[in-house]
Structure formats: C-alpha cells, structure tokens
Amino acid sequence: MLFRSRTMDTAAGEDIINGNRLADGSSDAQKRRIAYYYDPEIGNYNYGKHHCWKPHRVRIVHNLLVAYDICKEMDMFKPTMIDYKDIMRFHSDDYVNFLRVINPDNAASMVKQQIQFNVGDDSPVFDGLFDYICSYCSGSIGGACRLNEGLSDIVINWSGGLHHAKKSEASGFCYVNDIVLAILELLKKYTRVLYIDIDIHHGDGVEEAFYTTNRVMTVSFHKFGDFFPGTGDISDVGYGEGKGYSLNFPLRAGIDDAAFVSIFKPVIAKVMERYQPEAIVLQCGADSLSGDRLGCFNLSLKGHAECVNFVRAFNKPTLVLGGGGYTVRNVSRCWTYETAVILGKEVKNELPFTDYLEYFGPDYSLQITPSNMENMNTKNYLDEHLHMLLDQLQSLEAVPGLQIESAFHPKTPDRVKLEQPEEGNPDEHEEVTKKEAEGEFA
Ligand code: LLX
Ligand code: CA
Ligand code: ZN
C-alpha cells in the first residue's frame, strides 16, 4: 500500500488514474484528481466496550476499498499530524489544554472540568483520546490544504465529519470540530465556502461557528422534533452579516430516496446559482440510512450517494467527510460505494473477501434494501419547506463579495474570526450546466 505524507507530495497527480465516469457508465468529461486520507491507527481507538461509537468502521471501509481494488485510482495519504495549536484556531485554549491532559487514570481528579467541557458520558474519556482527535482533524485540515494548493479536486476523509463539537464543549460523541477547522483553512484561499450536511442530525457545531458570516453558507438536512441536538428549525437563518446564509431543512421520520433527492437537488442547485461557492465541504453522515441503530430515515445507498454525485457534478474543490452512523456494516457499505461514485468507478454488488466478511451476511452484498416504514414527510410538507428555502435563497444578495471580512461579532464569542483570503478572484466562477448537475446513476 502506497502512502505519501502531505509534505512529500510535490508532483500533483502524475501517477493517478482519474475517475471520469459516473457510476451508470455515462461519460463525465471533467477529470477529477482524488485524494484519500486514512490513518491505519484510527481503527484501534476505542470509546469503550459498551459505547455504540466504533472508529473501527473506517478500517472496514478501507479494507473494502483495497479488496475492490479501487485504491489505486486515488492518491492515498496517511495524514501528517497537526498539533494542539492548530486546534486552537477554533477551540478555546482551556478546552484544548484539557483534552491534551485528560486520560482514564486522571479522569476522577478532573470531574469539574469534565462537567464544564461536557466530556465523560456520551463523549467518554479513553486511552489515546487526544491522538485520536489529532488523527481525524489532520485528515480534514490536510485535505483542505491540498485543495488550497490545487493538488486535488476532491479530497476524502471518512474519519472526519464531527459536526456537533463546539468551541469549548464536546457534544454527541464529537470532541473537536474538524469541519470548522477545515473550513477555516479553506477560507485562507476561497472567499465563499459551502457546507452541506446529509447526516440525520443537525450540523449544529458548524452552523454555530459561522452563524454571523456570509463567507460560509451552511445547509443541513436533518430529522427535527424530539431528536438530538434539537436545533435547526427552518427559521434559523443566520444573524447579522450571516443572515440568510444558514439553511435548515427540518424533516420527519421515514424519508425515502425519492423524497430526499426531490428536496436535496433543487435546494443545492439554487444554492449554487445564488451563492456560487468557490469550495464545498460535504458531510456524509451515514446515520441517515435505512436501518441505522440510532436513526429513523429510510435512505438506501443509492439515494445517499445520488446527493454526493449531484454535488460532485458542480466540479468545485470539494472536501468529502464522514459523520454519524451506528450500523457499522451499512456505514462501511455506504462510504465504500460513495468512494466508487466519486471515482466514477463501477463496483460489483457482491462484496469482495475481507477480514470483515462476516459482518455482511446473510446476503454479502454492497447495496441495502430500505424498509417499508412510513414516510412521515408528506408531499405538502416537503413542498412548503422547499419553497421557504428557495425564497430565502432568492432574497440573498447574489454573490457576497469582499466587504464581508469583519464577520466577528463581539457578542457571539463562540464564533470564529475570519482572516482575509490569501488569493483568489471572487468573480471567477465555473459554470455547471444543468445537464451535468443532474447526472444520475442507477
Ligand atoms: N451526528 C454525528 C456525526 C458524527 C459523529 C457523531 C455524531 N453523533 C451522533 O450521531 C449522535 C447520535 C445520537 C445521540 C447524539 C449524537 C462522529 C463522527 C466521528 C467520530 C466521532 C463522532
Ligand atoms: Ca444534517
Ligand atoms: Zn448524526
């Protein structure tokens, strides 16, 4: 297996075979240079025997990618480790210093700080916690650097996507928000960054960080109503300079492929038209799949991946991240399939042999079949909410320019202060034809 560190790579993409076809075999003329970040240590971290969170799932994805023989189609990197100062670009010094020192042996003497920083229950203290944090953040920040340098068109880090983490607080199994850190890196180069979140949960940590700026547009589709974290109503649209630049599609249980795609595509197409982002971060939480242990949506891999493919067709520098997902076998299936879709490679439905084959019985197939659960999202409900979001987008200033730099609001210290981008012309936008953006696959 060939791994290169971020710093070792100088000749961009010389040896890459690029995916240039969609999964249905139709041609997609634009060649993509794909980078994939994976730390072989990541699967060894353990939240505890009884915790439902399994970092191990990313190792299963990796094994499937190797067994399908598609790794050779992308540039693979073991992330170059960041250090604590890189995390302090968003998170508070107190919180980061706490994460650096806390371990299972001293946890009993740090109960007060555990309560303060919400670490200990859902987000437990385990051996190697800070190394784990650095590992997944390194992939996302390293990926953003690679996009900034123009060395890749799409970067994948399935270990990232921890969208609930706040400036000074862990939340929902998320300690440090790699997404916010990666977006801050992208903002050094790009004037407008779009964040899209298809995890079943609201992308609250990312939304909160950028709530008062129009340099980042956040768009989350999520279950809303009696569901963690409880935020993300359609009326939450941003504040001050950021008003209108947070979009939330609250959903009910049971949404299926056809319904999800029918709202995702028009919202994202309108976002692209009105906001014209220069870079995209896509959080692909797999807890929105049918059969997730903690979820209640009814998506198949095809519906989930159709959203990924729709975003891919816009040909913007894109960082693709993981997220939630508790039915390990389906999470692994999903991100394996989505890697293939991003590469434009077809993969057989019959799963190849790996050390984890037993997870996939009795059918041993890649695709999953949605259940017959009721879709509680009526057509009227979806139409009404879709039109509210389209109206919100229509009333935005079309493309925010450079007057938006002073996004820091003194009354909102949990949010980030933005610097000037280093380069880039905000008026240069690639056009994507409707046909390209609508490219579907079987
Ligand atoms: N939504 C989500 C996304 C990424 C991670 C964790 C979550 N949290 C949950 O799914 C959840 C579920 C039930 C209750 C509260 C939260 C995540 C990704 C990688 C590593 C760690 C966390
Ligand atoms: Ca979401
Ligand atoms: Zn989630």
Coordinates of C-alpha atoms and ligand atoms in Angstrom, one line a residue:
M1 CA 0.0 0.0 0.0
L2 CA 1.4 3.4 -1.0
F3 CA 1.0 6.2 1.4
R4 CA 2.6 9.6 1.0
S5 CA 2.7 12.4 3.5
R6 CA 1.2 15.7 2.7
T7 CA 4.6 17.4 2.6
M8 CA 6.2 14.7 0.4
D9 CA 3.8 15.2 -2.5
T10 CA 5.1 17.7 -5.0
A11 CA 4.2 16.4 -8.4
A12 CA 0.4 16.7 -8.3
G13 CA -1.4 13.7 -9.7
E14 CA 1.4 12.5 -12.0
D15 CA 0.6 8.9 -11.4
I16 CA -3.1 9.0 -10.9
I17 CA -5.7 7.2 -12.9
N18 CA -8.6 9.5 -12.7
G19 CA -12.2 8.6 -12.4
N20 CA -14.0 10.4 -15.2
R21 CA -17.2 8.4 -15.5
L22 CA -20.4 8.4 -13.4
A23 CA -21.5 5.2 -11.9
D24 CA -24.0 4.5 -14.6
G25 CA -21.2 4.4 -17.1
S26 CA -22.2 7.7 -18.7
S27 CA -19.2 9.9 -19.5
D28 CA -18.4 12.9 -17.4
A29 CA -15.8 14.8 -19.4
Q30 CA -14.2 16.5 -16.5
K31 CA -11.3 14.5 -15.0
R32 CA -11.0 14.6 -11.2
R33 CA -7.9 14.2 -9.1
I34 CA -9.0 12.4 -6.0
A35 CA -7.1 12.2 -2.7
Y36 CA -8.0 9.9 0.2
Y37 CA -6.7 10.4 3.8
Y38 CA -6.6 7.4 6.1
D39 CA -4.6 6.7 9.3
P40 CA -4.1 3.0 9.8
E41 CA -4.2 3.6 13.6
I42 CA -7.7 5.1 13.6
G43 CA -9.5 1.7 13.9
N44 CA -7.6 0.9 17.1
Y45 CA -9.1 3.8 19.2
N46 CA -12.0 2.6 21.3
Y47 CA -14.7 4.6 23.0
G48 CA -15.3 1.7 25.4
K49 CA -16.8 -1.8 25.1
H50 CA -20.4 -0.6 25.8
H51 CA -20.3 2.6 23.7
C52 CA -22.1 2.5 20.3
W53 CA -19.4 4.5 18.6
K54 CA -16.9 2.5 16.6
P55 CA -13.9 4.2 14.9
H56 CA -13.2 0.7 13.6
R57 CA -15.9 1.3 10.8
V58 CA -13.4 3.4 8.9
R59 CA -10.9 0.5 8.8
I60 CA -13.7 -1.7 7.3
V61 CA -14.3 0.9 4.6
H62 CA -10.5 0.9 3.9
N63 CA -10.4 -2.9 3.7
L64 CA -13.3 -2.9 1.2
L65 CA -11.7 -0.2 -0.9
V66 CA -8.5 -2.3 -1.1
A67 CA -10.4 -5.5 -1.8
Y68 CA -12.4 -3.8 -4.6
D69 CA -9.0 -2.7 -6.0
I70 CA -10.0 0.9 -6.4
C71 CA -7.4 2.5 -4.1
K72 CA -5.0 2.7 -7.0
E73 CA -7.4 5.1 -8.6
M74 CA -6.7 7.8 -6.0
D75 CA -3.8 9.5 -4.2
M76 CA -3.7 7.9 -0.7
F77 CA -2.2 9.8 2.3
K78 CA -1.5 9.0 5.8
P79 CA -2.3 12.4 7.4
T80 CA 0.6 14.5 8.6
M81 CA -0.2 15.1 12.3
I82 CA -1.3 18.6 13.3
D83 CA -0.6 19.8 16.8
Y84 CA -2.8 21.4 19.5
K85 CA -2.1 24.9 18.3
D86 CA -3.9 24.1 15.0
I87 CA -7.0 23.0 17.1
M88 CA -6.9 26.3 19.0
R89 CA -7.7 28.2 15.8
F90 CA -11.3 27.5 16.7
H91 CA -11.5 25.8 20.1
S92 CA -10.7 27.6 23.3
D93 CA -7.3 27.2 24.9
D94 CA -8.8 25.9 28.1
Y95 CA -10.8 23.2 26.3
V96 CA -7.8 22.1 24.1
N97 CA -5.5 22.0 27.1
F98 CA -8.0 19.9 29.0
L99 CA -8.3 17.5 26.1
R100 CA -4.5 17.2 25.9
V101 CA -4.1 16.1 29.5
I102 CA -7.3 14.1 30.4
N103 CA -6.9 10.3 30.4
P104 CA -8.7 7.4 32.1
D105 CA -6.1 7.5 35.0
N106 CA -6.6 11.1 36.0
A107 CA -10.3 11.5 35.0
A108 CA -11.5 11.0 38.6
S109 CA -9.5 14.1 39.7
M110 CA -10.9 16.3 36.9
V111 CA -14.6 15.9 37.4
K112 CA -15.3 19.6 37.5
Q113 CA -13.6 20.2 34.1
Q114 CA -15.4 17.1 32.6
I115 CA -18.7 18.7 33.5
Q116 CA -17.6 22.1 32.2
F117 CA -16.5 20.7 28.9
N118 CA -19.2 18.0 28.6
V119 CA -16.7 15.2 28.4
G120 CA -17.3 11.9 30.2
D121 CA -20.7 10.5 29.3
D122 CA -21.7 10.5 25.6
S123 CA -18.2 11.7 24.8
P124 CA -16.1 9.5 27.0
V125 CA -12.5 9.7 28.1
F126 CA -10.5 6.9 26.6
D127 CA -6.9 5.9 26.1
G128 CA -5.3 7.9 23.3
L129 CA -8.2 10.4 23.1
F130 CA -6.0 13.4 22.0
D131 CA -4.1 11.3 19.5
Y132 CA -7.5 10.2 18.0
I133 CA -8.6 13.8 17.8
C134 CA -5.3 14.9 16.1
S135 CA -5.7 11.9 13.7
Y136 CA -9.1 12.7 12.3
C137 CA -8.5 16.5 12.3
S138 CA -5.2 16.0 10.4
G139 CA -7.1 14.3 7.6
S140 CA -9.6 17.1 7.2
I141 CA -7.2 20.0 7.6
G142 CA -4.6 18.3 5.4
G143 CA -7.3 17.7 2.8
A144 CA -8.2 21.4 2.9
C145 CA -4.6 22.4 2.5
R146 CA -4.4 20.1 -0.5
L147 CA -7.4 21.7 -2.1
N148 CA -6.0 25.1 -1.4
E149 CA -2.8 24.1 -3.1
G150 CA -4.8 23.0 -6.1
L151 CA -3.3 19.5 -5.9
S152 CA -6.6 17.6 -5.9
D153 CA -10.1 18.3 -7.0
I154 CA -11.8 16.2 -4.3
V155 CA -10.4 15.0 -1.0
I156 CA -12.0 12.3 1.1
N157 CA -11.6 11.8 4.9
W158 CA -14.1 9.2 6.1
S159 CA -12.7 9.6 9.7
G160 CA -13.9 13.3 9.9
G161 CA -17.3 15.0 10.0
L162 CA -17.7 15.6 13.7
H163 CA -20.2 18.3 13.3
H164 CA -21.6 18.6 16.9
A165 CA -18.4 19.8 18.6
K166 CA -18.5 23.4 20.0
K167 CA -15.8 25.9 20.7
S168 CA -15.5 24.9 24.4
E169 CA -17.6 21.8 24.6
A170 CA -17.9 18.2 23.4
S171 CA -21.3 17.1 22.1
G172 CA -22.9 14.0 20.7
F173 CA -19.6 11.9 20.6
C174 CA -17.8 14.8 18.9
Y175 CA -14.8 16.4 20.7
V176 CA -13.1 18.7 18.2
N177 CA -14.8 20.1 15.1
D178 CA -12.6 19.0 12.2
I179 CA -15.1 20.6 9.8
V180 CA -14.8 24.1 11.2
L181 CA -11.0 23.7 11.3
A182 CA -11.0 22.6 7.6
I183 CA -13.3 25.4 6.5
L184 CA -11.1 27.9 8.3
E185 CA -8.2 26.5 6.2
L186 CA -10.2 26.8 3.0
L187 CA -11.2 30.4 3.9
K188 CA -7.5 31.3 3.6
K189 CA -7.9 30.8 -0.2
Y190 CA -11.5 30.9 -1.0
T191 CA -13.9 33.7 -0.5
R192 CA -17.1 31.7 -0.2
V193 CA -17.3 28.1 1.2
L194 CA -20.4 26.0 1.1
Y195 CA -21.0 23.4 3.8
I196 CA -23.6 20.6 3.1
D197 CA -24.7 18.1 5.7
I198 CA -26.7 15.0 5.0
D199 CA -26.2 13.3 8.4
I200 CA -29.5 12.7 10.0
H201 CA -28.6 15.2 12.8
H202 CA -28.4 18.9 12.5
G203 CA -24.9 20.2 11.7
D204 CA -25.2 22.5 14.8
G205 CA -21.5 23.0 15.6
V206 CA -20.6 24.1 12.1
E207 CA -23.7 26.3 11.8
E208 CA -23.0 28.0 15.1
A209 CA -19.3 28.7 14.2
F210 CA -20.3 30.5 11.0
Y211 CA -23.7 31.9 12.0
T212 CA -22.6 35.5 11.7
T213 CA -20.7 35.4 8.4
N214 CA -21.7 35.2 4.8
R215 CA -18.3 33.7 3.8
V216 CA -19.6 30.3 4.8
M217 CA -23.1 29.1 3.8
T218 CA -24.3 26.1 5.9
V219 CA -27.0 23.8 4.6
S220 CA -28.2 20.9 6.8
F221 CA -31.0 18.3 6.1
H222 CA -32.0 16.6 9.3
K223 CA -34.6 15.0 11.5
F224 CA -36.2 17.7 13.6
G225 CA -38.6 17.3 16.5
D226 CA -37.8 15.2 19.6
F227 CA -34.3 14.4 18.2
F228 CA -30.7 15.3 19.1
P229 CA -29.5 18.1 19.2
G230 CA -32.9 19.8 19.0
T231 CA -31.7 22.8 16.8
G232 CA -32.0 23.5 13.1
D233 CA -35.5 24.8 12.6
I234 CA -36.2 26.4 9.2
S235 CA -36.5 29.8 10.9
D236 CA -32.8 29.6 12.0
V237 CA -31.3 31.5 9.1
G238 CA -28.1 33.2 10.5
Y239 CA -27.5 36.6 12.2
G240 CA -26.1 40.0 11.2
E241 CA -23.8 39.7 8.2
G242 CA -24.7 36.0 8.2
K243 CA -28.4 36.4 8.0
G244 CA -29.8 34.2 5.3
Y245 CA -26.6 32.2 5.0
S246 CA -27.7 29.3 7.3
L247 CA -30.2 27.0 5.7
N248 CA -32.0 24.2 7.6
F249 CA -34.4 21.6 6.2
P250 CA -36.2 20.0 9.2
L251 CA -37.5 16.6 8.3
R252 CA -39.8 14.0 9.8
A253 CA -39.0 10.2 10.2
G254 CA -39.0 7.8 7.3
I255 CA -37.8 9.9 4.4
D256 CA -37.0 7.7 1.4
D257 CA -34.7 8.2 -1.6
A258 CA -37.2 9.8 -4.0
A259 CA -38.4 12.3 -1.4
F260 CA -34.9 13.1 -0.1
V261 CA -33.4 13.6 -3.6
S262 CA -36.5 15.7 -4.6
I263 CA -35.6 18.3 -2.0
F264 CA -31.8 18.0 -2.0
K265 CA -31.3 18.7 -5.7
P266 CA -33.4 21.9 -6.0
V267 CA -32.0 23.3 -2.8
I268 CA -28.4 22.7 -3.8
A269 CA -28.9 23.8 -7.4
K270 CA -30.4 27.1 -6.1
V271 CA -27.5 27.5 -3.5
M272 CA -25.0 27.0 -6.4
E273 CA -26.8 29.6 -8.5
R274 CA -27.2 32.2 -5.8
Y275 CA -24.1 31.7 -3.6
Q276 CA -21.6 30.5 -6.2
P277 CA -19.3 28.9 -3.7
E278 CA -15.6 28.5 -4.6
A279 CA -15.2 25.4 -2.4
I280 CA -17.5 22.8 -0.9
V281 CA -17.4 20.7 2.3
L282 CA -19.8 17.8 2.2
Q283 CA -20.5 15.9 5.4
C284 CA -21.8 12.4 4.5
G285 CA -23.1 11.1 7.8
A286 CA -24.5 7.6 7.2
D287 CA -26.9 7.6 10.1
S288 CA -29.5 8.9 7.6
L289 CA -29.5 5.4 6.0
S290 CA -32.3 2.9 6.5
G291 CA -31.7 0.6 9.4
D292 CA -29.4 2.8 11.4
R293 CA -29.4 1.9 15.0
L294 CA -29.9 5.5 16.2
G295 CA -31.5 6.9 13.1
C296 CA -35.1 6.9 11.6
F297 CA -34.7 7.8 8.0
N298 CA -35.2 5.3 5.2
L299 CA -32.5 6.1 2.6
S300 CA -30.7 3.4 0.5
L301 CA -27.0 3.8 -0.5
K302 CA -28.2 4.9 -3.9
G303 CA -30.3 7.8 -2.6
H304 CA -27.5 8.9 -0.3
A305 CA -24.8 8.6 -3.0
E306 CA -27.0 10.4 -5.5
C307 CA -26.6 13.5 -3.3
V308 CA -22.9 13.0 -3.3
N309 CA -22.8 12.6 -7.1
F310 CA -25.0 15.7 -7.5
V311 CA -22.5 17.8 -5.6
R312 CA -19.6 16.3 -7.4
A313 CA -21.0 17.3 -10.8
F314 CA -20.5 21.0 -9.9
N315 CA -16.8 20.5 -10.2
K316 CA -15.8 22.7 -7.3
P317 CA -12.8 21.9 -5.0
T318 CA -14.6 19.6 -2.6
L319 CA -13.8 18.0 0.8
V320 CA -15.9 14.9 1.5
L321 CA -16.1 13.8 5.1
G322 CA -17.8 11.0 7.1
G323 CA -20.0 11.7 10.1
G324 CA -22.5 9.6 12.1
G325 CA -23.6 6.1 11.5
Y326 CA -24.1 3.3 14.0
T327 CA -25.0 0.2 11.9
V328 CA -21.4 -0.5 11.2
R329 CA -21.9 -2.8 8.2
N330 CA -24.1 -0.2 6.4
V331 CA -21.8 2.7 7.2
S332 CA -18.9 0.7 5.6
R333 CA -21.1 -0.2 2.6
C334 CA -22.1 3.5 2.2
W335 CA -18.7 5.1 2.2
T336 CA -17.2 2.3 0.1
Y337 CA -19.9 2.9 -2.5
E338 CA -19.6 6.7 -2.3
T339 CA -15.8 6.4 -2.8
A340 CA -16.5 4.5 -6.0
V341 CA -19.1 7.0 -7.1
I342 CA -16.6 9.9 -6.5
L343 CA -14.0 8.0 -8.6
G344 CA -16.6 7.3 -11.3
K345 CA -15.9 3.5 -10.9
E346 CA -18.4 0.8 -11.0
V347 CA -18.2 -1.8 -8.2
K348 CA -19.8 -5.2 -8.1
N349 CA -22.8 -5.7 -5.7
E350 CA -21.2 -8.9 -4.5
L351 CA -18.8 -7.9 -1.7
P352 CA -15.2 -9.0 -2.1
F353 CA -13.5 -11.0 0.6
T354 CA -12.1 -9.1 3.6
D355 CA -11.4 -10.0 7.2
Y356 CA -14.8 -8.5 7.9
L357 CA -16.9 -10.5 5.5
E358 CA -19.0 -12.0 8.4
Y359 CA -20.4 -8.5 9.1
F360 CA -22.2 -8.6 5.8
G361 CA -24.2 -11.8 5.9
P362 CA -26.6 -13.3 5.0
D363 CA -26.5 -11.6 1.6
Y364 CA -22.9 -10.4 1.4
S365 CA -23.9 -7.7 -0.9
L366 CA -23.0 -4.0 -1.1
Q367 CA -26.4 -2.4 -1.6
I368 CA -29.1 -2.3 1.1
T369 CA -32.8 -2.5 0.8
P370 CA -34.9 0.2 2.5
S371 CA -37.6 -0.9 4.9
N372 CA -41.4 -0.4 4.4
M373 CA -41.6 2.2 7.2
E374 CA -44.0 5.1 6.7
N375 CA -42.6 8.3 5.3
M376 CA -43.9 10.9 7.7
N377 CA -42.9 13.7 5.3
T378 CA -45.9 14.4 3.1
K379 CA -45.6 15.9 -0.3
N380 CA -47.2 19.1 1.0
Y381 CA -44.8 19.3 3.9
L382 CA -41.8 18.9 1.7
D383 CA -43.1 21.4 -1.0
E384 CA -43.9 24.0 1.6
H385 CA -40.4 23.8 3.3
L386 CA -38.7 23.6 -0.1
H387 CA -40.3 26.8 -1.2
M388 CA -39.4 28.6 2.0
L389 CA -35.8 27.7 1.5
L390 CA -35.8 28.7 -2.2
D391 CA -37.4 32.0 -1.2
Q392 CA -34.7 32.5 1.5
L393 CA -32.0 31.9 -1.2
Q394 CA -33.8 34.2 -3.7
S395 CA -33.7 37.1 -1.3
L396 CA -30.0 36.9 -0.7
E397 CA -27.5 39.3 -2.1
A398 CA -26.5 37.1 -5.1
V399 CA -22.8 36.7 -4.5
P400 CA -21.2 38.2 -1.4
G401 CA -18.0 40.0 -2.3
L402 CA -15.1 41.1 -0.2
Q403 CA -17.0 43.5 2.1
I404 CA -17.8 40.6 4.3
E405 CA -14.4 40.2 6.1
S406 CA -15.3 41.6 9.5
A407 CA -17.6 38.7 10.4
F408 CA -16.6 38.5 14.0
H409 CA -19.4 39.7 16.2
P410 CA -18.3 40.7 19.7
K411 CA -21.5 39.4 21.3
T412 CA -21.0 36.0 19.7
P413 CA -17.6 34.8 21.1
D414 CA -18.3 31.1 20.2
R415 CA -18.0 32.0 16.6
V416 CA -14.9 32.4 14.6
K417 CA -12.9 35.4 13.5
L418 CA -12.1 35.4 9.8
E419 CA -9.0 36.5 8.0
Q420 CA -8.6 37.8 4.5
P421 CA -8.2 35.1 1.9
E422 CA -4.7 34.9 0.6
E423 CA -5.6 34.9 -3.1
G424 CA -8.4 34.2 -5.4
N425 CA -10.8 36.2 -7.6
P426 CA -14.3 36.1 -6.3
D427 CA -15.7 37.0 -9.7
E428 CA -14.4 33.9 -11.4
H429 CA -16.9 31.1 -11.3
E430 CA -17.1 27.9 -13.3
E431 CA -20.4 27.4 -14.9
V432 CA -22.0 24.0 -14.5
T433 CA -24.6 23.0 -17.0
K434 CA -28.0 21.8 -15.7
K435 CA -27.4 18.6 -17.5
E436 CA -24.1 17.9 -15.7
A437 CA -25.6 18.7 -12.4
E438 CA -28.5 16.4 -12.9
G439 CA -26.3 13.4 -13.9
E440 CA -28.0 10.5 -12.1
F441 CA -26.9 6.9 -11.8
A442 CA -28.7 3.6 -11.5
Ligands
LLX1 N1 -24.1 13.1 14.2 C1 -22.8 12.7 14.4 C2 -21.9 12.9 13.4 C3 -20.5 12.5 13.6 C4 -20.2 11.9 14.8 C5 -21.1 11.7 15.8 C6 -22.4 12.1 15.6 N2 -23.4 12.0 16.7 C7 -24.5 11.3 16.6 O1 -24.7 10.7 15.6 C8 -25.4 11.2 17.8 C9 -26.3 10.1 17.9 C10 -27.1 10.1 19.0 C11 -27.0 11.0 20.0 C12 -26.1 12.0 19.9 C13 -25.3 12.1 18.8 C14 -18.8 11.4 15.0 C15 -18.0 11.0 13.9 C16 -16.7 10.5 14.0 C17 -16.2 10.4 15.3 C18 -17.0 10.7 16.4 C19 -18.2 11.2 16.3
CA2 CA -27.7 17.0 8.6
ZN3 ZN -25.5 12.1 13.1

